[in-house]
Each structure stands twice: as C-alpha cells, then as structure tokens.
Amino acid sequence: MRDIVPNLTTLAQYLKAQKETPELFRPTRCPSCGKTGLWFHGYYDRKADRAPGTHDLVHIFRFFCPCCNCTCSVLPECMSPHRWYLWRIQQAAIVLVLVGRSIAAVAKEIAPSRHTISRWMERLKERFRLHKDVLCQHFIDLGRTDNFASFWSACLSKIP
C-alpha cells in the first residue's frame, strides 16, 4: 500500500523535504489495520523522472506496522503509483492528444512510447463515464461538456 504526501509537486521539493523533514513522510496510521506506531523500514530506489537525459534515482521511504506485519510506501504528490512517468508527463501527453496531435507526434516530443500513450488514452476512454460522474459531483460546470475531449480539456484546465 502507498500513502501520498500532498503539496510535493516537484522532485526538487520532494528531495528537499526528505533531507529537512523526514518525519513528514511517516504515516500516522497503518493503511491496513489502522494502528499507530509504524517503524521506518528503509527505502527502495525508484527512477523518478524518465525524461530523456535524466536517470536519477530517488529514495521511496517504506514503513512497517508491527501489529499486522504489513509494509507501506510513501510517495510525493508528483509521482504516480504503479507508473513509470511523473504526473506532469502523463498530463502533457494527454493534453497534446486531446488538442489533436497524433500519438506518434506526441511520442516523438515526449519520452513515453506510442504504446504507452495509447494505453493511457484507452484507459481514460474506458473509465470516462466513471470519472465524469465523480468529477461532475465536485465541479458542476464540467457537466456542460458534451464529449470525451472537451470534458478532459476542461477538467485538466480546471484541475491540473
């Protein structure tokens, strides 16, 4: 399980916070059992930014719950769980496709491959109804959009 630390929107902020305030990353409760008192359990290295020319590894802190023997990791807001690319890379690719650029052209301009960008777009299309229903409950004006591209363009301009 992963916890997300809010307001760390860049890797520079994340690295600075790790050095200056490491206690910020300790979850208050275990995500599995809800007990307090998690132990620091080391870290694993992850390639955070897969943009061309950057291959820096960052430490992702792990914590252990002595009550249920589960571990959890803590990610900054800028990194997406279970994905190789930062949220900003994913958003840039999706926005370029939504404004009419071909997936092949976007893949040449941004690091992800055509296959990866296609997969992201297919996943968005498959889950469009679910995302639209939930987001329209919080942002009523998004309900005025009439199709997939206009909805996501409006959504990403409102909530980057």
PDB file of C-alpha atoms in Angstrom:
ATOM      1  CA  MET A   1       0.000   0.000   0.000  1.00  0.00           C
ATOM      2  CA  ARG A   2       1.093   3.534  -0.672  1.00  0.00           C
ATOM      3  CA  ASP A   3       0.426   6.819   1.056  1.00  0.00           C
ATOM      4  CA  ILE A   4       0.598  10.103  -0.855  1.00  0.00           C
ATOM      5  CA  VAL A   5       2.212  13.160   0.742  1.00  0.00           C
ATOM      6  CA  PRO A   6       0.396  16.259  -0.578  1.00  0.00           C
ATOM      7  CA  ASN A   7       1.951  19.535  -1.702  1.00  0.00           C
ATOM      8  CA  LEU A   8       5.172  17.969  -3.003  1.00  0.00           C
ATOM      9  CA  THR A   9       4.566  18.739  -6.644  1.00  0.00           C
ATOM     10  CA  THR A  10       8.166  18.596  -7.901  1.00  0.00           C
ATOM     11  CA  LEU A  11      11.053  16.227  -7.380  1.00  0.00           C
ATOM     12  CA  ALA A  12      13.157  19.097  -6.015  1.00  0.00           C
ATOM     13  CA  GLN A  13      10.565  19.719  -3.268  1.00  0.00           C
ATOM     14  CA  TYR A  14      10.465  16.008  -2.505  1.00  0.00           C
ATOM     15  CA  LEU A  15      14.256  15.656  -2.180  1.00  0.00           C
ATOM     16  CA  LYS A  16      14.444  18.768  -0.011  1.00  0.00           C
ATOM     17  CA  ALA A  17      11.658  17.528   2.277  1.00  0.00           C
ATOM     18  CA  GLN A  18      13.348  14.126   2.636  1.00  0.00           C
ATOM     19  CA  LYS A  19      16.502  15.812   3.923  1.00  0.00           C
ATOM     20  CA  GLU A  20      14.951  18.553   6.049  1.00  0.00           C
ATOM     21  CA  THR A  21      11.741  16.997   7.412  1.00  0.00           C
ATOM     22  CA  PRO A  22      11.813  13.205   7.087  1.00  0.00           C
ATOM     23  CA  GLU A  23       9.131  12.865   9.806  1.00  0.00           C
ATOM     24  CA  LEU A  24       6.669  14.359   7.302  1.00  0.00           C
ATOM     25  CA  PHE A  25       6.649  11.006   5.488  1.00  0.00           C
ATOM     26  CA  ARG A  26       5.753   8.747   8.429  1.00  0.00           C
ATOM     27  CA  PRO A  27       2.076   7.761   8.111  1.00  0.00           C
ATOM     28  CA  THR A  28       0.051   8.458  11.244  1.00  0.00           C
ATOM     29  CA  ARG A  29      -1.760   5.122  10.923  1.00  0.00           C
ATOM     30  CA  CYS A  30      -1.221   1.816   9.174  1.00  0.00           C
ATOM     31  CA  PRO A  31      -3.209   1.726   5.906  1.00  0.00           C
ATOM     32  CA  SER A  32      -4.012  -1.955   6.533  1.00  0.00           C
ATOM     33  CA  CYS A  33      -5.068  -2.161  10.191  1.00  0.00           C
ATOM     34  CA  GLY A  34      -5.308   1.481  11.295  1.00  0.00           C
ATOM     35  CA  LYS A  35      -2.918   1.140  14.254  1.00  0.00           C
ATOM     36  CA  THR A  36      -0.374   3.844  15.070  1.00  0.00           C
ATOM     37  CA  GLY A  37       3.361   3.476  15.620  1.00  0.00           C
ATOM     38  CA  LEU A  38       4.768   2.481  12.242  1.00  0.00           C
ATOM     39  CA  TRP A  39       8.503   1.825  12.111  1.00  0.00           C
ATOM     40  CA  PHE A  40      10.846   3.176   9.480  1.00  0.00           C
ATOM     41  CA  HIS A  41      11.634   0.172   7.272  1.00  0.00           C
ATOM     42  CA  GLY A  42      14.251   1.569   4.915  1.00  0.00           C
ATOM     43  CA  TYR A  43      13.639   2.651   1.363  1.00  0.00           C
ATOM     44  CA  TYR A  44      13.760   1.470  -2.196  1.00  0.00           C
ATOM     45  CA  ASP A  45      15.163   3.358  -5.139  1.00  0.00           C
ATOM     46  CA  ARG A  46      12.933   4.409  -7.988  1.00  0.00           C
ATOM     47  CA  LYS A  47      13.652   6.184 -11.237  1.00  0.00           C
ATOM     48  CA  ALA A  48      11.519   9.213 -10.691  1.00  0.00           C
ATOM     49  CA  ASP A  49      11.880  11.127 -13.903  1.00  0.00           C
ATOM     50  CA  ARG A  50      12.174   9.131 -17.103  1.00  0.00           C
ATOM     51  CA  ALA A  51      12.525  12.191 -19.284  1.00  0.00           C
ATOM     52  CA  PRO A  52      15.419  11.993 -21.757  1.00  0.00           C
ATOM     53  CA  GLY A  53      18.747  12.733 -20.083  1.00  0.00           C
ATOM     54  CA  THR A  54      17.523  12.238 -16.510  1.00  0.00           C
ATOM     55  CA  HIS A  55      18.075   8.935 -14.787  1.00  0.00           C
ATOM     56  CA  ASP A  56      18.321   9.946 -11.155  1.00  0.00           C
ATOM     57  CA  LEU A  57      17.135   7.505  -8.541  1.00  0.00           C
ATOM     58  CA  VAL A  58      15.156   8.794  -5.568  1.00  0.00           C
ATOM     59  CA  HIS A  59      14.527   7.059  -2.261  1.00  0.00           C
ATOM     60  CA  ILE A  60      10.967   5.993  -1.553  1.00  0.00           C
ATOM     61  CA  PHE A  61      10.533   5.541   2.201  1.00  0.00           C
ATOM     62  CA  ARG A  62       8.943   2.352   3.493  1.00  0.00           C
ATOM     63  CA  PHE A  63       7.294   1.790   6.871  1.00  0.00           C
ATOM     64  CA  PHE A  64       6.470  -1.389   8.788  1.00  0.00           C
ATOM     65  CA  CYS A  65       3.470  -1.987  11.062  1.00  0.00           C
ATOM     66  CA  PRO A  66       4.421  -4.244  14.000  1.00  0.00           C
ATOM     67  CA  CYS A  67       0.737  -5.029  14.642  1.00  0.00           C
ATOM     68  CA  CYS A  68      -0.206  -6.547  11.278  1.00  0.00           C
ATOM     69  CA  ASN A  69       3.292  -7.072   9.783  1.00  0.00           C
ATOM     70  CA  CYS A  70       2.398  -5.045   6.683  1.00  0.00           C
ATOM     71  CA  THR A  71       4.617  -2.519   4.967  1.00  0.00           C
ATOM     72  CA  CYS A  72       3.668   0.629   3.127  1.00  0.00           C
ATOM     73  CA  SER A  73       5.481   3.129   0.938  1.00  0.00           C
ATOM     74  CA  VAL A  74       5.089   6.877   0.864  1.00  0.00           C
ATOM     75  CA  LEU A  75       5.108   8.802  -2.424  1.00  0.00           C
ATOM     76  CA  PRO A  76       5.097  12.528  -3.102  1.00  0.00           C
ATOM     77  CA  GLU A  77       2.123  14.025  -4.922  1.00  0.00           C
ATOM     78  CA  CYS A  78       4.134  14.404  -8.153  1.00  0.00           C
ATOM     79  CA  MET A  79       4.752  10.648  -8.558  1.00  0.00           C
ATOM     80  CA  SER A  80       2.012   8.287  -9.592  1.00  0.00           C
ATOM     81  CA  PRO A  81       1.753   4.847  -8.024  1.00  0.00           C
ATOM     82  CA  HIS A  82       2.402   1.896 -10.332  1.00  0.00           C
ATOM     83  CA  ARG A  83       3.539   4.092 -13.240  1.00  0.00           C
ATOM     84  CA  TRP A  84       6.938   4.957 -14.626  1.00  0.00           C
ATOM     85  CA  TYR A  85       6.251   8.572 -15.536  1.00  0.00           C
ATOM     86  CA  LEU A  86       5.522  11.616 -13.398  1.00  0.00           C
ATOM     87  CA  TRP A  87       2.002  13.021 -13.444  1.00  0.00           C
ATOM     88  CA  ARG A  88       3.192  16.105 -15.360  1.00  0.00           C
ATOM     89  CA  ILE A  89       4.499  13.910 -18.217  1.00  0.00           C
ATOM     90  CA  GLN A  90       1.237  11.980 -18.383  1.00  0.00           C
ATOM     91  CA  GLN A  91      -0.801  15.179 -18.360  1.00  0.00           C
ATOM     92  CA  ALA A  92       1.319  16.779 -21.076  1.00  0.00           C
ATOM     93  CA  ALA A  93       0.914  13.733 -23.326  1.00  0.00           C
ATOM     94  CA  ILE A  94      -2.849  13.547 -22.756  1.00  0.00           C
ATOM     95  CA  VAL A  95      -3.347  17.281 -23.369  1.00  0.00           C
ATOM     96  CA  LEU A  96      -1.386  17.128 -26.637  1.00  0.00           C
ATOM     97  CA  VAL A  97      -3.503  14.208 -27.867  1.00  0.00           C
ATOM     98  CA  LEU A  98      -6.704  15.983 -26.804  1.00  0.00           C
ATOM     99  CA  VAL A  99      -5.822  19.093 -28.816  1.00  0.00           C
ATOM    100  CA  GLY A 100      -5.443  16.980 -31.934  1.00  0.00           C
ATOM    101  CA  ARG A 101      -1.800  15.937 -32.115  1.00  0.00           C
ATOM    102  CA  SER A 102      -1.207  12.380 -33.249  1.00  0.00           C
ATOM    103  CA  ILE A 103       0.062   9.866 -30.730  1.00  0.00           C
ATOM    104  CA  ALA A 104       3.151   9.281 -32.887  1.00  0.00           C
ATOM    105  CA  ALA A 105       3.966  13.017 -32.889  1.00  0.00           C
ATOM    106  CA  VAL A 106       3.464  13.241 -29.119  1.00  0.00           C
ATOM    107  CA  ALA A 107       5.717  10.216 -28.580  1.00  0.00           C
ATOM    108  CA  LYS A 108       8.499  11.908 -30.548  1.00  0.00           C
ATOM    109  CA  GLU A 109       8.180  15.080 -28.470  1.00  0.00           C
ATOM    110  CA  ILE A 110       7.721  13.498 -25.004  1.00  0.00           C
ATOM    111  CA  ALA A 111       9.515  10.476 -23.543  1.00  0.00           C
ATOM    112  CA  PRO A 112       6.740   7.820 -23.413  1.00  0.00           C
ATOM    113  CA  SER A 113       6.350   5.493 -26.370  1.00  0.00           C
ATOM    114  CA  ARG A 114       3.344   5.412 -28.685  1.00  0.00           C
ATOM    115  CA  HIS A 115       2.215   2.229 -26.980  1.00  0.00           C
ATOM    116  CA  THR A 116       2.322   3.837 -23.524  1.00  0.00           C
ATOM    117  CA  ILE A 117       0.451   6.960 -24.603  1.00  0.00           C
ATOM    118  CA  SER A 118      -2.124   4.806 -26.418  1.00  0.00           C
ATOM    119  CA  ARG A 119      -2.613   2.754 -23.263  1.00  0.00           C
ATOM    120  CA  TRP A 120      -3.162   5.913 -21.188  1.00  0.00           C
ATOM    121  CA  MET A 121      -5.736   7.201 -23.671  1.00  0.00           C
ATOM    122  CA  GLU A 122      -7.558   3.856 -23.833  1.00  0.00           C
ATOM    123  CA  ARG A 123      -7.713   3.692 -20.036  1.00  0.00           C
ATOM    124  CA  LEU A 124      -9.165   7.218 -19.924  1.00  0.00           C
ATOM    125  CA  LYS A 125     -11.754   6.306 -22.553  1.00  0.00           C
ATOM    126  CA  GLU A 126     -12.712   3.066 -20.793  1.00  0.00           C
ATOM    127  CA  ARG A 127     -13.251   4.821 -17.473  1.00  0.00           C
ATOM    128  CA  PHE A 128     -14.678   8.042 -18.897  1.00  0.00           C
ATOM    129  CA  ARG A 129     -18.212   7.612 -17.514  1.00  0.00           C
ATOM    130  CA  LEU A 130     -16.961   6.800 -14.011  1.00  0.00           C
ATOM    131  CA  HIS A 131     -14.516   9.729 -13.913  1.00  0.00           C
ATOM    132  CA  LYS A 132     -17.057  12.129 -15.391  1.00  0.00           C
ATOM    133  CA  ASP A 133     -19.749  11.165 -12.884  1.00  0.00           C
ATOM    134  CA  VAL A 134     -17.442  11.583  -9.891  1.00  0.00           C
ATOM    135  CA  LEU A 135     -15.798  14.802 -11.072  1.00  0.00           C
ATOM    136  CA  CYS A 136     -19.107  16.407 -12.046  1.00  0.00           C
ATOM    137  CA  GLN A 137     -20.321  15.910  -8.476  1.00  0.00           C
ATOM    138  CA  HIS A 138     -17.498  18.178  -7.304  1.00  0.00           C
ATOM    139  CA  PHE A 139     -17.277  20.534 -10.288  1.00  0.00           C
ATOM    140  CA  ILE A 140     -20.769  21.037 -11.703  1.00  0.00           C
ATOM    141  CA  ASP A 141     -19.643  23.127 -14.684  1.00  0.00           C
ATOM    142  CA  LEU A 142     -17.764  20.100 -16.076  1.00  0.00           C
ATOM    143  CA  GLY A 143     -21.206  18.616 -16.788  1.00  0.00           C
ATOM    144  CA  ARG A 144     -21.655  21.174 -19.558  1.00  0.00           C
ATOM    145  CA  THR A 145     -19.116  19.409 -21.742  1.00  0.00           C
ATOM    146  CA  ASP A 146     -20.543  17.111 -24.373  1.00  0.00           C
ATOM    147  CA  ASN A 147     -17.762  14.696 -25.318  1.00  0.00           C
ATOM    148  CA  PHE A 148     -14.598  12.976 -24.150  1.00  0.00           C
ATOM    149  CA  ALA A 149     -12.085  15.530 -25.479  1.00  0.00           C
ATOM    150  CA  SER A 150     -13.951  18.618 -24.296  1.00  0.00           C
ATOM    151  CA  PHE A 151     -14.536  17.097 -20.843  1.00  0.00           C
ATOM    152  CA  TRP A 152     -10.881  16.215 -20.260  1.00  0.00           C
ATOM    153  CA  SER A 153      -9.650  19.518 -21.692  1.00  0.00           C
ATOM    154  CA  ALA A 154     -11.968  21.418 -19.330  1.00  0.00           C
ATOM    155  CA  CYS A 155     -11.073  19.163 -16.423  1.00  0.00           C
ATOM    156  CA  LEU A 156      -7.304  19.457 -16.874  1.00  0.00           C
ATOM    157  CA  SER A 157      -7.503  23.231 -17.277  1.00  0.00           C
ATOM    158  CA  LYS A 158      -9.582  23.460 -14.082  1.00  0.00           C
ATOM    159  CA  ILE A 159      -7.690  20.846 -12.023  1.00  0.00           C
ATOM    160  CA  PRO A 160      -4.143  20.382 -13.340  1.00  0.00           C
TER     161      PRO A 160
END
